[in-house]
Amino acid sequence: MKHVPEPFKIKTVEPIKMTTLEYREKAIREAGYNTFLLKSKDVFIDLLTDSGTSAMSDAQWAALQMGDEAYAGSRNFYELEETVRDVYGYKYFVPTHQGRAAEHIMSKLLIKPDDRVPGNMFFTTTRLHQELAGGTFVDVIVDEAHDTTSELPFKGNVDLAKMQRLVDEVGADRVPYVSYETCVNMAGGQPISIANLKELRAFCDKYNIKIMLDNTRTIENAYFIQKREPGYADKSVKEIVKEICSYTDGCTCSAKKDGLVNIGGFLAMNDEDFFVAAKGEVVIYEGLHTYGGMSGRDMAALAQGIRESVETDDYIRYRVEQTNYLGELLTEAGVPHVVPHGGHAIFLDARRFLPHIDQEQFPAQSLAAAIYVETGVRTMERGNVSSGRDPETGKNRQPALELVRLTIPRRVYTQSHMDFTAEGIIRLYKQRNKINGLKFVFEPKVLRFFQARFEELTTATTPQAHLSIE
Ligand SMILES: *Cc1c(COP(=O)(O)O)cnc(C)c1O
């Protein structure tokens, strides 16, 4: 297996703790079988999320010292505005404390009650803000995105026939914008193609519908386009990023992902009226429009992070290929997971991993808990728990995809951490019949996956000594 070497050397280290199987069994029980409720100190390799978990470069740490903490007109704001314009190409920019704050402001301004908001699959916070603004999310992603075995190279694409059906059914005036996500998170980090985006642009121009980009992972998506889409092999990732944005009317962005920082986000657009309205909202919910929800030093680190991520293609190649390396190890061992491999994460297919557990007993949640106990690696459920209940029927949504996400933080772990993770999961796969389903003992009303607590359905068989990693 080929591994692209890490294009950096390590200057500061953070020790991580190895624990025993017994220790981890107790820890997961106390966390209600919810990996979100584990203490970070009890985790060996943390693949919960790639959100805000990036390692910053020496240049970013230096940039922090250059924070201008003026309440109004911080020089870091202008630096970040210029960087966003240079890399993403949008005319106007409003900083927010993270992505969901940008989603909140955008949804509030663009959605009217009873509107439909088509999107290439839902994202948890994105859909919630659409619903809070009175809209209804409509999934218009290609069918293959819901099939974990389809090898389509651009499984994030929008199905134009689904767009047409929606417009015919409700009328274009009830569709304020398409929420278009790059490297679709809930589909397994699957990219969109420029060809699809161009087609969608033509469709939206015909019906006067905006395209609002979820810009959270556009840089990763651009790498896939360079690698897979005809005509893009010789373009730089930076050029491709700008081209993607050029077909859209604006974006929301969680800078905690591609941006290589621990906190931050923004809203950007080309329309001046929308910009003026967004500045009016940001001052209510976040802060003055020249800092949003960020400190000056946060904006300085983000500007540097965005520049680094596209300066050469070396970083992003290593980043996406490291994820692929982990996926290939699992492929060789026959562990069921989503293919092709996404940019930020490998998604185990819990339905196929644990066919003996009914979806109402939360196979992905059970698998994430079992992986922690077996290996000390923390992962995240992306299935029936994350998807929540249908507001109309009150029933669990039972999404087609019942996944466990192994999310790779940027520039944090090395090849040997990937090897260790794969070995542990392969070991667990060989004894998958021992894993039990779960039931709720506490179920929050919204975004329940964050704080829900569970109990194991039947008492687990006593784990044998050889299951331990020690
Ligand atoms: C993380 C994420 C968000 C929300 O951003 P936060 O910074 O966590 O608020 C929105 N969309 C996608 C695709 C994301 O991955």
Tab-separated table of C-alpha atoms and ligand atoms in Angstrom:
chain	number	residue	atom	x	y	z
A	1	MET	CA	0.000	0.000	0.000
A	2	LYS	CA	1.376	3.387	-1.001
A	3	HIS	CA	1.316	6.154	1.570
A	4	VAL	CA	1.955	9.774	0.586
A	5	PRO	CA	4.512	11.003	3.148
A	6	GLU	CA	3.450	13.727	5.573
A	7	PRO	CA	4.641	17.035	4.011
A	8	PHE	CA	5.683	18.465	7.403
A	9	LYS	CA	7.870	17.635	10.369
A	10	ILE	CA	6.764	17.650	13.980
A	11	LYS	CA	7.777	20.616	16.143
A	12	THR	CA	5.495	20.238	19.192
A	13	VAL	CA	3.975	17.004	20.505
A	14	GLU	CA	0.901	16.260	22.600
A	15	PRO	CA	1.097	12.941	24.500
A	16	ILE	CA	-1.902	10.589	24.203
A	17	LYS	CA	-2.858	7.885	26.673
A	18	MET	CA	-3.106	4.132	26.077
A	19	THR	CA	-5.771	2.487	28.262
A	20	THR	CA	-6.901	-1.062	29.022
A	21	LEU	CA	-9.976	-2.804	27.692
A	22	GLU	CA	-11.558	-2.808	31.171
A	23	TYR	CA	-10.935	0.931	31.503
A	24	ARG	CA	-12.625	1.605	28.182
A	25	GLU	CA	-15.623	-0.626	28.933
A	26	LYS	CA	-16.278	1.417	32.043
A	27	ALA	CA	-15.704	4.706	30.200
A	28	ILE	CA	-18.193	3.930	27.408
A	29	ARG	CA	-20.832	2.765	29.907
A	30	GLU	CA	-20.431	6.023	31.821
A	31	ALA	CA	-20.720	7.930	28.532
A	32	GLY	CA	-24.083	6.275	27.786
A	33	TYR	CA	-22.568	4.494	24.741
A	34	ASN	CA	-22.302	7.879	23.056
A	35	THR	CA	-18.801	8.689	21.820
A	36	PHE	CA	-19.640	12.432	22.039
A	37	LEU	CA	-19.857	12.008	25.817
A	38	LEU	CA	-16.445	10.353	26.247
A	39	LYS	CA	-13.733	12.434	27.873
A	40	SER	CA	-10.982	13.301	25.423
A	41	LYS	CA	-8.355	12.188	27.964
A	42	ASP	CA	-9.748	8.620	27.687
A	43	VAL	CA	-9.333	8.538	23.893
A	44	PHE	CA	-6.167	7.203	22.227
A	45	ILE	CA	-6.756	8.228	18.603
A	46	ASP	CA	-9.561	10.743	18.142
A	47	LEU	CA	-11.360	10.273	14.824
A	48	LEU	CA	-14.638	11.745	16.093
A	49	THR	CA	-14.453	14.672	13.748
A	50	ASP	CA	-12.212	16.719	11.504
A	51	SER	CA	-13.979	19.821	12.802
A	52	GLY	CA	-11.696	22.231	14.622
A	53	THR	CA	-9.185	19.449	15.253
A	54	SER	CA	-6.517	20.471	12.725
A	55	ALA	CA	-2.917	21.050	13.746
A	56	MET	CA	-1.885	24.603	12.966
A	57	SER	CA	1.422	25.389	11.285
A	58	ASP	CA	4.249	27.423	12.804
A	59	ALA	CA	3.181	30.285	10.539
A	60	GLN	CA	-0.377	30.122	11.903
A	61	TRP	CA	0.861	30.168	15.516
A	62	ALA	CA	3.002	33.168	14.591
A	63	ALA	CA	-0.059	34.823	13.009
A	64	LEU	CA	-1.911	34.519	16.339
A	65	GLN	CA	0.611	36.922	17.819
A	66	MET	CA	-0.349	39.440	15.154
A	67	GLY	CA	-3.963	39.632	16.317
A	68	ASP	CA	-5.392	43.136	16.179
A	69	GLU	CA	-8.137	43.013	18.809
A	70	ALA	CA	-9.733	46.346	17.925
A	71	TYR	CA	-13.525	46.152	18.305
A	72	ALA	CA	-14.015	47.711	14.887
A	73	GLY	CA	-11.972	47.472	11.707
A	74	SER	CA	-9.326	44.983	12.858
A	75	ARG	CA	-6.525	44.668	10.311
A	76	ASN	CA	-7.005	40.864	10.478
A	77	PHE	CA	-10.534	41.304	9.153
A	78	TYR	CA	-9.258	43.061	6.035
A	79	GLU	CA	-6.542	40.458	5.620
A	80	LEU	CA	-9.103	37.645	5.858
A	81	GLU	CA	-11.546	39.421	3.535
A	82	GLU	CA	-8.781	39.748	0.955
A	83	THR	CA	-7.832	36.068	1.347
A	84	VAL	CA	-11.451	34.907	0.939
A	85	ARG	CA	-11.742	37.073	-2.175
A	86	ASP	CA	-8.457	35.773	-3.570
A	87	VAL	CA	-9.113	32.058	-2.933
A	88	TYR	CA	-12.912	31.771	-3.216
A	89	GLY	CA	-13.643	34.818	-5.354
A	90	TYR	CA	-16.781	36.173	-3.630
A	91	LYS	CA	-17.216	39.950	-3.495
A	92	TYR	CA	-18.566	40.274	0.062
A	93	PHE	CA	-17.679	38.482	3.245
A	94	VAL	CA	-19.157	38.300	6.777
A	95	PRO	CA	-17.187	36.451	9.492
A	96	THR	CA	-19.083	34.217	11.954
A	97	HIS	CA	-17.922	32.135	14.909
A	98	GLN	CA	-18.472	28.883	12.984
A	99	GLY	CA	-20.400	27.425	10.050
A	100	ARG	CA	-23.810	27.032	11.649
A	101	ALA	CA	-23.926	30.735	12.530
A	102	ALA	CA	-23.523	31.532	8.837
A	103	GLU	CA	-26.273	28.982	8.069
A	104	HIS	CA	-28.534	30.634	10.611
A	105	ILE	CA	-28.148	34.088	9.063
A	106	MET	CA	-28.461	32.844	5.493
A	107	SER	CA	-31.548	30.699	6.214
A	108	LYS	CA	-33.244	33.557	8.057
A	109	LEU	CA	-32.672	35.971	5.165
A	110	LEU	CA	-33.351	33.761	2.161
A	111	ILE	CA	-36.074	31.301	3.262
A	112	LYS	CA	-39.783	32.198	3.562
A	113	PRO	CA	-42.271	29.979	5.412
A	114	ASP	CA	-43.348	27.025	3.252
A	115	ASP	CA	-40.323	27.267	0.938
A	116	ARG	CA	-38.528	24.133	-0.258
A	117	VAL	CA	-34.751	24.030	-0.059
A	118	PRO	CA	-33.217	21.397	-2.302
A	119	GLY	CA	-29.788	20.112	-1.354
A	120	ASN	CA	-27.314	17.381	-2.276
A	121	MET	CA	-28.113	15.461	0.907
A	122	PHE	CA	-28.799	17.042	4.272
A	123	PHE	CA	-26.297	18.186	6.815
A	124	THR	CA	-27.517	18.235	10.431
A	125	THR	CA	-27.132	21.925	11.290
A	126	THR	CA	-27.866	23.080	7.728
A	127	ARG	CA	-31.236	21.323	7.614
A	128	LEU	CA	-32.161	22.406	11.119
A	129	HIS	CA	-31.629	26.086	10.268
A	130	GLN	CA	-33.687	25.634	7.079
A	131	GLU	CA	-36.509	24.137	9.167
A	132	LEU	CA	-36.263	26.836	11.851
A	133	ALA	CA	-36.672	29.436	9.081
A	134	GLY	CA	-39.888	27.698	7.949
A	135	GLY	CA	-38.443	25.791	5.004
A	136	THR	CA	-38.424	22.108	4.141
A	137	PHE	CA	-35.314	20.338	2.955
A	138	VAL	CA	-35.655	18.278	-0.245
A	139	ASP	CA	-32.953	15.753	-1.105
A	140	VAL	CA	-31.884	16.090	-4.764
A	141	ILE	CA	-28.615	14.168	-4.672
A	142	VAL	CA	-28.085	11.358	-7.216
A	143	ASP	CA	-29.535	7.992	-6.096
A	144	GLU	CA	-26.067	6.403	-6.075
A	145	ALA	CA	-25.132	8.578	-3.073
A	146	HIS	CA	-27.420	6.414	-0.951
A	147	ASP	CA	-25.719	3.231	-2.152
A	148	THR	CA	-22.518	2.515	-0.218
A	149	THR	CA	-21.222	0.171	-2.933
A	150	SER	CA	-21.719	2.361	-6.030
A	151	GLU	CA	-18.299	3.315	-7.448
A	152	LEU	CA	-19.538	6.491	-9.180
A	153	PRO	CA	-16.648	9.018	-9.045
A	154	PHE	CA	-18.880	12.018	-8.201
A	155	LYS	CA	-21.523	10.694	-5.835
A	156	GLY	CA	-22.101	14.200	-4.447
A	157	ASN	CA	-23.735	15.423	-7.682
A	158	VAL	CA	-27.263	16.817	-7.894
A	159	ASP	CA	-29.794	14.888	-9.973
A	160	LEU	CA	-31.210	17.521	-12.348
A	161	ALA	CA	-34.354	15.427	-12.911
A	162	LYS	CA	-35.115	15.699	-9.181
A	163	MET	CA	-34.671	19.482	-9.411
A	164	GLN	CA	-37.056	19.609	-12.351
A	165	ARG	CA	-39.633	17.525	-10.495
A	166	LEU	CA	-39.460	19.834	-7.481
A	167	VAL	CA	-39.850	22.991	-9.572
A	168	ASP	CA	-42.759	21.452	-11.509
A	169	GLU	CA	-44.449	20.439	-8.273
A	170	VAL	CA	-44.153	23.591	-6.142
A	171	GLY	CA	-43.080	26.314	-8.596
A	172	ALA	CA	-39.696	28.021	-8.782
A	173	ASP	CA	-40.828	30.916	-6.569
A	174	ARG	CA	-41.025	28.516	-3.625
A	175	VAL	CA	-37.391	27.467	-4.153
A	176	PRO	CA	-35.122	30.283	-2.899
A	177	TYR	CA	-31.831	28.486	-3.471
A	178	VAL	CA	-30.120	25.157	-3.874
A	179	SER	CA	-27.904	24.226	-0.950
A	180	TYR	CA	-24.924	22.737	-2.773
A	181	GLU	CA	-22.284	21.018	-0.668
A	182	THR	CA	-18.788	20.080	-1.782
A	183	CYS	CA	-17.395	16.694	-0.636
A	184	VAL	CA	-20.816	15.795	0.780
A	185	ASN	CA	-20.242	14.932	4.424
A	186	MET	CA	-23.281	12.735	5.092
A	187	ALA	CA	-22.755	10.814	1.836
A	188	GLY	CA	-19.271	9.829	2.951
A	189	GLY	CA	-17.254	12.852	1.814
A	190	GLN	CA	-18.262	12.309	-1.826
A	191	PRO	CA	-17.267	15.043	-4.296
A	192	ILE	CA	-19.262	16.968	-6.870
A	193	SER	CA	-18.033	17.512	-10.429
A	194	ILE	CA	-17.690	20.824	-12.251
A	195	ALA	CA	-19.771	19.348	-15.080
A	196	ASN	CA	-22.665	18.828	-12.648
A	197	LEU	CA	-22.284	22.300	-11.182
A	198	LYS	CA	-22.328	23.881	-14.667
A	199	GLU	CA	-25.515	22.000	-15.541
A	200	LEU	CA	-27.117	23.062	-12.286
A	201	ARG	CA	-26.098	26.671	-12.965
A	202	ALA	CA	-27.858	26.593	-16.326
A	203	PHE	CA	-30.968	25.091	-14.716
A	204	CYS	CA	-31.004	27.661	-11.912
A	205	ASP	CA	-30.497	30.566	-14.318
A	206	LYS	CA	-33.567	29.416	-16.225
A	207	TYR	CA	-35.723	29.473	-13.076
A	208	ASN	CA	-33.995	32.323	-11.241
A	209	ILE	CA	-32.895	30.139	-8.316
A	210	LYS	CA	-29.695	30.881	-6.394
A	211	ILE	CA	-26.946	28.337	-5.727
A	212	MET	CA	-25.539	28.694	-2.219
A	213	LEU	CA	-22.420	26.641	-1.700
A	214	ASP	CA	-21.689	24.802	1.526
A	215	ASN	CA	-18.029	25.646	1.126
A	216	THR	CA	-16.792	23.629	4.101
A	217	ARG	CA	-14.731	21.125	2.079
A	218	THR	CA	-14.271	22.763	-1.343
A	219	ILE	CA	-10.478	22.416	-1.255
A	220	GLU	CA	-10.737	18.655	-0.741
A	221	ASN	CA	-13.342	18.498	-3.499
A	222	ALA	CA	-11.041	20.401	-5.864
A	223	TYR	CA	-8.372	17.742	-5.379
A	224	PHE	CA	-10.839	15.030	-6.452
A	225	ILE	CA	-11.739	17.070	-9.534
A	226	GLN	CA	-8.059	17.401	-10.419
A	227	LYS	CA	-7.644	13.648	-10.022
A	228	ARG	CA	-10.868	12.416	-11.636
A	229	GLU	CA	-12.585	14.964	-13.890
A	230	PRO	CA	-11.495	15.108	-17.535
A	231	GLY	CA	-9.720	18.366	-18.386
A	232	TYR	CA	-8.608	19.285	-14.855
A	233	ALA	CA	-5.397	17.255	-14.382
A	234	ASP	CA	-3.189	20.227	-15.226
A	235	LYS	CA	-5.086	22.842	-13.203
A	236	SER	CA	-3.940	23.686	-9.689
A	237	VAL	CA	-6.238	23.002	-6.751
A	238	LYS	CA	-6.347	26.751	-6.161
A	239	GLU	CA	-7.617	27.373	-9.702
A	240	ILE	CA	-10.239	24.646	-9.367
A	241	VAL	CA	-11.506	26.032	-6.032
A	242	LYS	CA	-12.040	29.425	-7.632
A	243	GLU	CA	-13.821	27.870	-10.597
A	244	ILE	CA	-16.237	25.942	-8.328
A	245	CYS	CA	-17.147	29.112	-6.435
A	246	SER	CA	-17.578	31.065	-9.673
A	247	TYR	CA	-20.723	29.055	-10.545
A	248	THR	CA	-22.390	29.864	-7.215
A	249	ASP	CA	-24.003	32.980	-5.728
A	250	GLY	CA	-22.406	32.760	-2.331
A	251	CYS	CA	-21.489	30.358	0.424
A	252	THR	CA	-21.574	29.392	4.038
A	253	CYS	CA	-18.353	27.962	5.386
A	254	SER	CA	-17.214	26.183	8.494
A	255	ALA	CA	-13.555	27.214	8.611
A	256	LYS	CA	-12.969	24.459	11.180
A	257	LYS	CA	-12.478	21.994	8.323
A	258	ASP	CA	-10.570	23.057	5.146
A	259	GLY	CA	-9.494	26.283	6.893
A	260	LEU	CA	-6.985	24.539	9.202
A	261	VAL	CA	-8.143	26.397	12.323
A	262	ASN	CA	-9.850	25.379	15.535
A	263	ILE	CA	-12.737	27.848	15.308
A	264	GLY	CA	-14.228	30.143	12.684
A	265	GLY	CA	-16.597	30.427	9.773
A	266	PHE	CA	-18.051	32.859	7.307
A	267	LEU	CA	-20.810	33.779	4.944
A	268	ALA	CA	-19.875	35.202	1.545
A	269	MET	CA	-21.873	36.418	-1.427
A	270	ASN	CA	-21.832	38.515	-4.577
A	271	ASP	CA	-25.170	40.272	-4.059
A	272	GLU	CA	-24.861	43.627	-2.306
A	273	ASP	CA	-28.390	43.710	-0.837
A	274	PHE	CA	-27.889	40.265	0.681
A	275	PHE	CA	-24.564	41.483	2.110
A	276	VAL	CA	-26.145	44.544	3.707
A	277	ALA	CA	-28.907	42.398	5.222
A	278	ALA	CA	-26.372	39.832	6.480
A	279	LYS	CA	-24.352	42.572	8.182
A	280	GLY	CA	-27.577	43.609	9.911
A	281	GLU	CA	-28.089	40.075	11.253
A	282	VAL	CA	-24.507	39.315	12.212
A	283	VAL	CA	-24.419	42.260	14.579
A	284	ILE	CA	-27.460	40.816	16.427
A	285	TYR	CA	-26.307	37.214	16.740
A	286	GLU	CA	-22.515	37.229	16.435
A	287	GLY	CA	-20.787	40.578	16.746
A	288	LEU	CA	-19.829	43.581	14.655
A	289	HIS	CA	-19.423	42.730	10.959
A	290	THR	CA	-15.632	43.169	11.133
A	291	TYR	CA	-15.203	40.297	13.577
A	292	GLY	CA	-18.462	38.293	13.522
A	293	GLY	CA	-17.791	35.763	16.219
A	294	MET	CA	-14.022	35.664	15.918
A	295	SER	CA	-11.170	37.374	17.704
A	296	GLY	CA	-8.590	39.223	15.620
A	297	ARG	CA	-6.030	36.471	16.184
A	298	ASP	CA	-8.522	33.795	15.070
A	299	MET	CA	-9.048	35.697	11.819
A	300	ALA	CA	-5.261	35.992	11.362
A	301	ALA	CA	-4.763	32.231	11.814
A	302	LEU	CA	-7.622	31.490	9.418
A	303	ALA	CA	-6.280	33.764	6.687
A	304	GLN	CA	-2.916	32.004	6.968
A	305	GLY	CA	-4.629	28.566	7.051
A	306	ILE	CA	-6.607	29.222	3.872
A	307	ARG	CA	-3.474	30.446	2.096
A	308	GLU	CA	-1.476	27.369	3.173
A	309	SER	CA	-4.134	24.926	2.109
A	310	VAL	CA	-3.903	26.027	-1.535
A	311	GLU	CA	-0.350	27.391	-1.761
A	312	THR	CA	0.845	24.166	-3.395
A	313	ASP	CA	-1.079	20.939	-4.007
A	314	ASP	CA	1.204	18.929	-1.686
A	315	TYR	CA	-0.774	19.448	1.503
A	316	ILE	CA	-4.156	18.529	0.037
A	317	ARG	CA	-2.741	15.518	-1.814
A	318	TYR	CA	-1.297	14.154	1.445
A	319	ARG	CA	-4.534	14.968	3.280
A	320	VAL	CA	-6.905	13.158	0.928
A	321	GLU	CA	-4.503	10.290	0.210
A	322	GLN	CA	-4.007	9.634	3.938
A	323	THR	CA	-7.750	9.057	4.197
A	324	ASN	CA	-7.587	6.797	1.149
A	325	TYR	CA	-4.713	4.823	2.723
A	326	LEU	CA	-6.863	3.956	5.750
A	327	GLY	CA	-9.714	2.981	3.422
A	328	GLU	CA	-7.485	0.734	1.327
A	329	LEU	CA	-6.343	-1.172	4.442
A	330	LEU	CA	-10.003	-1.882	5.246
A	331	THR	CA	-10.750	-2.819	1.626
A	332	GLU	CA	-7.976	-5.410	1.635
A	333	ALA	CA	-9.474	-7.008	4.756
A	334	GLY	CA	-13.033	-6.995	3.374
A	335	VAL	CA	-14.457	-4.618	6.023
A	336	PRO	CA	-17.644	-3.076	4.539
A	337	HIS	CA	-17.391	0.670	4.033
A	338	VAL	CA	-18.440	3.417	1.652
A	339	VAL	CA	-16.621	3.522	-1.673
A	340	PRO	CA	-15.096	5.419	-3.356
A	341	HIS	CA	-13.236	6.770	-0.310
A	342	GLY	CA	-14.165	10.329	0.621
A	343	GLY	CA	-11.796	13.182	1.361
A	344	HIS	CA	-12.060	13.658	5.106
A	345	ALA	CA	-13.252	10.336	6.414
A	346	ILE	CA	-13.816	6.646	5.898
A	347	PHE	CA	-17.372	5.572	6.623
A	348	LEU	CA	-17.995	2.031	7.817
A	349	ASP	CA	-21.263	0.532	6.614
A	350	ALA	CA	-22.857	-0.551	9.893
A	351	ARG	CA	-25.771	-2.328	8.156
A	352	ARG	CA	-23.348	-4.693	6.450
A	353	PHE	CA	-20.908	-4.801	9.386
A	354	LEU	CA	-23.678	-5.740	11.855
A	355	PRO	CA	-26.491	-7.359	9.855
A	356	HIS	CA	-27.822	-8.958	13.061
A	357	ILE	CA	-28.753	-5.559	14.574
A	358	ASP	CA	-32.055	-3.961	13.522
A	359	GLN	CA	-31.884	-0.279	12.485
A	360	GLU	CA	-34.164	0.619	15.418
A	361	GLN	CA	-31.429	-0.758	17.682
A	362	PHE	CA	-28.918	1.684	16.199
A	363	PRO	CA	-26.218	-0.463	14.575
A	364	ALA	CA	-23.905	2.467	13.804
A	365	GLN	CA	-24.132	3.797	17.370
A	366	SER	CA	-23.385	0.273	18.656
A	367	LEU	CA	-20.424	-0.112	16.300
A	368	ALA	CA	-18.900	3.236	17.295
A	369	ALA	CA	-19.094	2.198	20.971
A	370	ALA	CA	-17.562	-1.227	20.215
A	371	ILE	CA	-14.683	0.307	18.235
A	372	TYR	CA	-13.832	2.524	21.185
A	373	VAL	CA	-13.843	-0.425	23.591
A	374	GLU	CA	-11.736	-2.585	21.286
A	375	THR	CA	-9.166	0.022	20.204
A	376	GLY	CA	-9.387	3.307	22.125
A	377	VAL	CA	-10.187	4.981	18.779
A	378	ARG	CA	-13.119	7.391	18.936
A	379	THR	CA	-15.467	7.529	15.925
A	380	MET	CA	-18.928	8.979	15.283
A	381	GLU	CA	-22.351	7.604	14.400
A	382	ARG	CA	-23.912	8.933	11.204
A	383	GLY	CA	-27.163	7.047	10.839
A	384	ASN	CA	-30.523	6.646	12.529
A	385	VAL	CA	-29.494	8.563	15.647
A	386	SER	CA	-27.979	11.545	13.762
A	387	SER	CA	-30.869	11.645	11.337
A	388	GLY	CA	-33.404	12.236	14.123
A	389	ARG	CA	-37.173	11.932	14.016
A	390	ASP	CA	-39.486	13.089	11.245
A	391	PRO	CA	-41.270	16.186	12.646
A	392	GLU	CA	-44.577	15.032	11.052
A	393	THR	CA	-44.705	11.360	12.044
A	394	GLY	CA	-42.446	11.397	15.115
A	395	LYS	CA	-40.761	8.239	13.843
A	396	ASN	CA	-37.017	7.673	13.503
A	397	ARG	CA	-36.067	8.698	9.982
A	398	GLN	CA	-34.261	5.383	9.297
A	399	PRO	CA	-31.895	6.789	6.626
A	400	ALA	CA	-30.612	4.485	3.913
A	401	LEU	CA	-27.093	5.106	5.177
A	402	GLU	CA	-26.239	3.724	8.603
A	403	LEU	CA	-22.593	4.710	8.963
A	404	VAL	CA	-19.744	5.063	11.416
A	405	ARG	CA	-17.382	7.847	10.487
A	406	LEU	CA	-13.627	7.596	10.973
A	407	THR	CA	-12.771	11.238	10.476
A	408	ILE	CA	-9.168	12.196	9.984
A	409	PRO	CA	-8.047	15.448	11.635
A	410	ARG	CA	-5.744	17.450	9.362
A	411	ARG	CA	-1.962	17.153	9.902
A	412	VAL	CA	-2.483	15.472	13.311
A	413	TYR	CA	-1.959	11.710	12.961
A	414	THR	CA	0.667	9.726	11.091
A	415	GLN	CA	0.695	6.610	8.967
A	416	SER	CA	1.258	4.393	12.024
A	417	HIS	CA	-1.910	5.758	13.647
A	418	MET	CA	-3.805	4.779	10.498
A	419	ASP	CA	-2.266	1.283	10.633
A	420	PHE	CA	-3.204	0.886	14.305
A	421	THR	CA	-6.795	1.981	13.621
A	422	ALA	CA	-7.247	-0.371	10.672
A	423	GLU	CA	-5.780	-3.350	12.569
A	424	GLY	CA	-8.168	-2.837	15.505
A	425	ILE	CA	-11.246	-2.532	13.282
A	426	ILE	CA	-10.283	-5.627	11.289
A	427	ARG	CA	-9.893	-7.533	14.588
A	428	LEU	CA	-13.352	-6.359	15.685
A	429	TYR	CA	-14.895	-7.290	12.330
A	430	LYS	CA	-13.778	-10.881	12.853
A	431	GLN	CA	-15.868	-11.050	16.053
A	432	ARG	CA	-18.724	-8.764	15.028
A	433	ASN	CA	-21.409	-11.192	16.241
A	434	LYS	CA	-20.560	-10.270	19.828
A	435	ILE	CA	-21.727	-6.663	19.356
A	436	ASN	CA	-25.191	-5.870	20.749
A	437	GLY	CA	-27.772	-3.220	19.803
A	438	LEU	CA	-28.703	-0.219	21.965
A	439	LYS	CA	-31.795	1.553	23.257
A	440	PHE	CA	-32.308	5.182	24.270
A	441	VAL	CA	-32.341	6.070	27.956
A	442	PHE	CA	-32.188	9.821	27.240
A	443	GLU	CA	-33.253	11.370	23.945
A	444	PRO	CA	-32.842	15.140	23.383
A	445	LYS	CA	-35.433	16.821	21.151
A	446	VAL	CA	-33.060	18.426	18.631
A	447	LEU	CA	-29.659	17.303	17.301
A	448	ARG	CA	-30.122	14.328	19.611
A	449	PHE	CA	-26.882	12.579	18.617
A	450	PHE	CA	-24.790	15.072	20.573
A	451	GLN	CA	-26.179	14.323	24.044
A	452	ALA	CA	-28.251	11.125	23.790
A	453	ARG	CA	-27.582	8.288	26.252
A	454	PHE	CA	-28.060	4.572	25.586
A	455	GLU	CA	-28.058	1.204	27.265
A	456	GLU	CA	-26.912	-2.081	25.776
A	457	LEU	CA	-29.901	-4.232	24.849
A	458	THR	CA	-28.679	-7.562	26.179
A	459	THR	CA	-25.775	-8.134	28.507
A	460	ALA	CA	-22.607	-8.443	26.498
A	461	THR	CA	-20.723	-11.705	26.637
A	462	THR	CA	-17.640	-11.336	28.797
A	463	PRO	CA	-14.886	-10.083	26.536
A	464	GLN	CA	-11.949	-12.404	26.253
A	465	ALA	CA	-8.426	-11.375	27.156
A	466	HIS	CA	-7.218	-11.601	23.573
A	467	LEU	CA	-9.561	-8.759	22.572
A	468	SER	CA	-7.361	-6.341	24.437
A	469	ILE	CA	-4.789	-4.281	22.540
A	470	GLU	CA	-2.232	-4.489	25.327
B	1	LIG	C1	-19.275	21.199	10.071
B	1	LIG	C2	-20.216	21.471	8.979
B	1	LIG	C3	-21.167	22.483	9.069
B	1	LIG	C4	-21.403	23.287	10.335
B	1	LIG	O1	-20.297	24.005	10.697
B	1	LIG	P1	-19.870	24.277	12.225
B	1	LIG	O2	-18.597	25.034	12.088
B	1	LIG	O3	-19.719	22.949	12.894
B	1	LIG	O4	-20.954	25.079	12.854
B	1	LIG	C5	-21.970	22.719	7.968
B	1	LIG	N1	-21.859	21.987	6.852
B	1	LIG	C6	-20.979	20.983	6.741
B	1	LIG	C7	-20.898	20.201	5.494
B	1	LIG	C8	-20.128	20.683	7.799
B	1	LIG	O5	-19.272	19.667	7.697
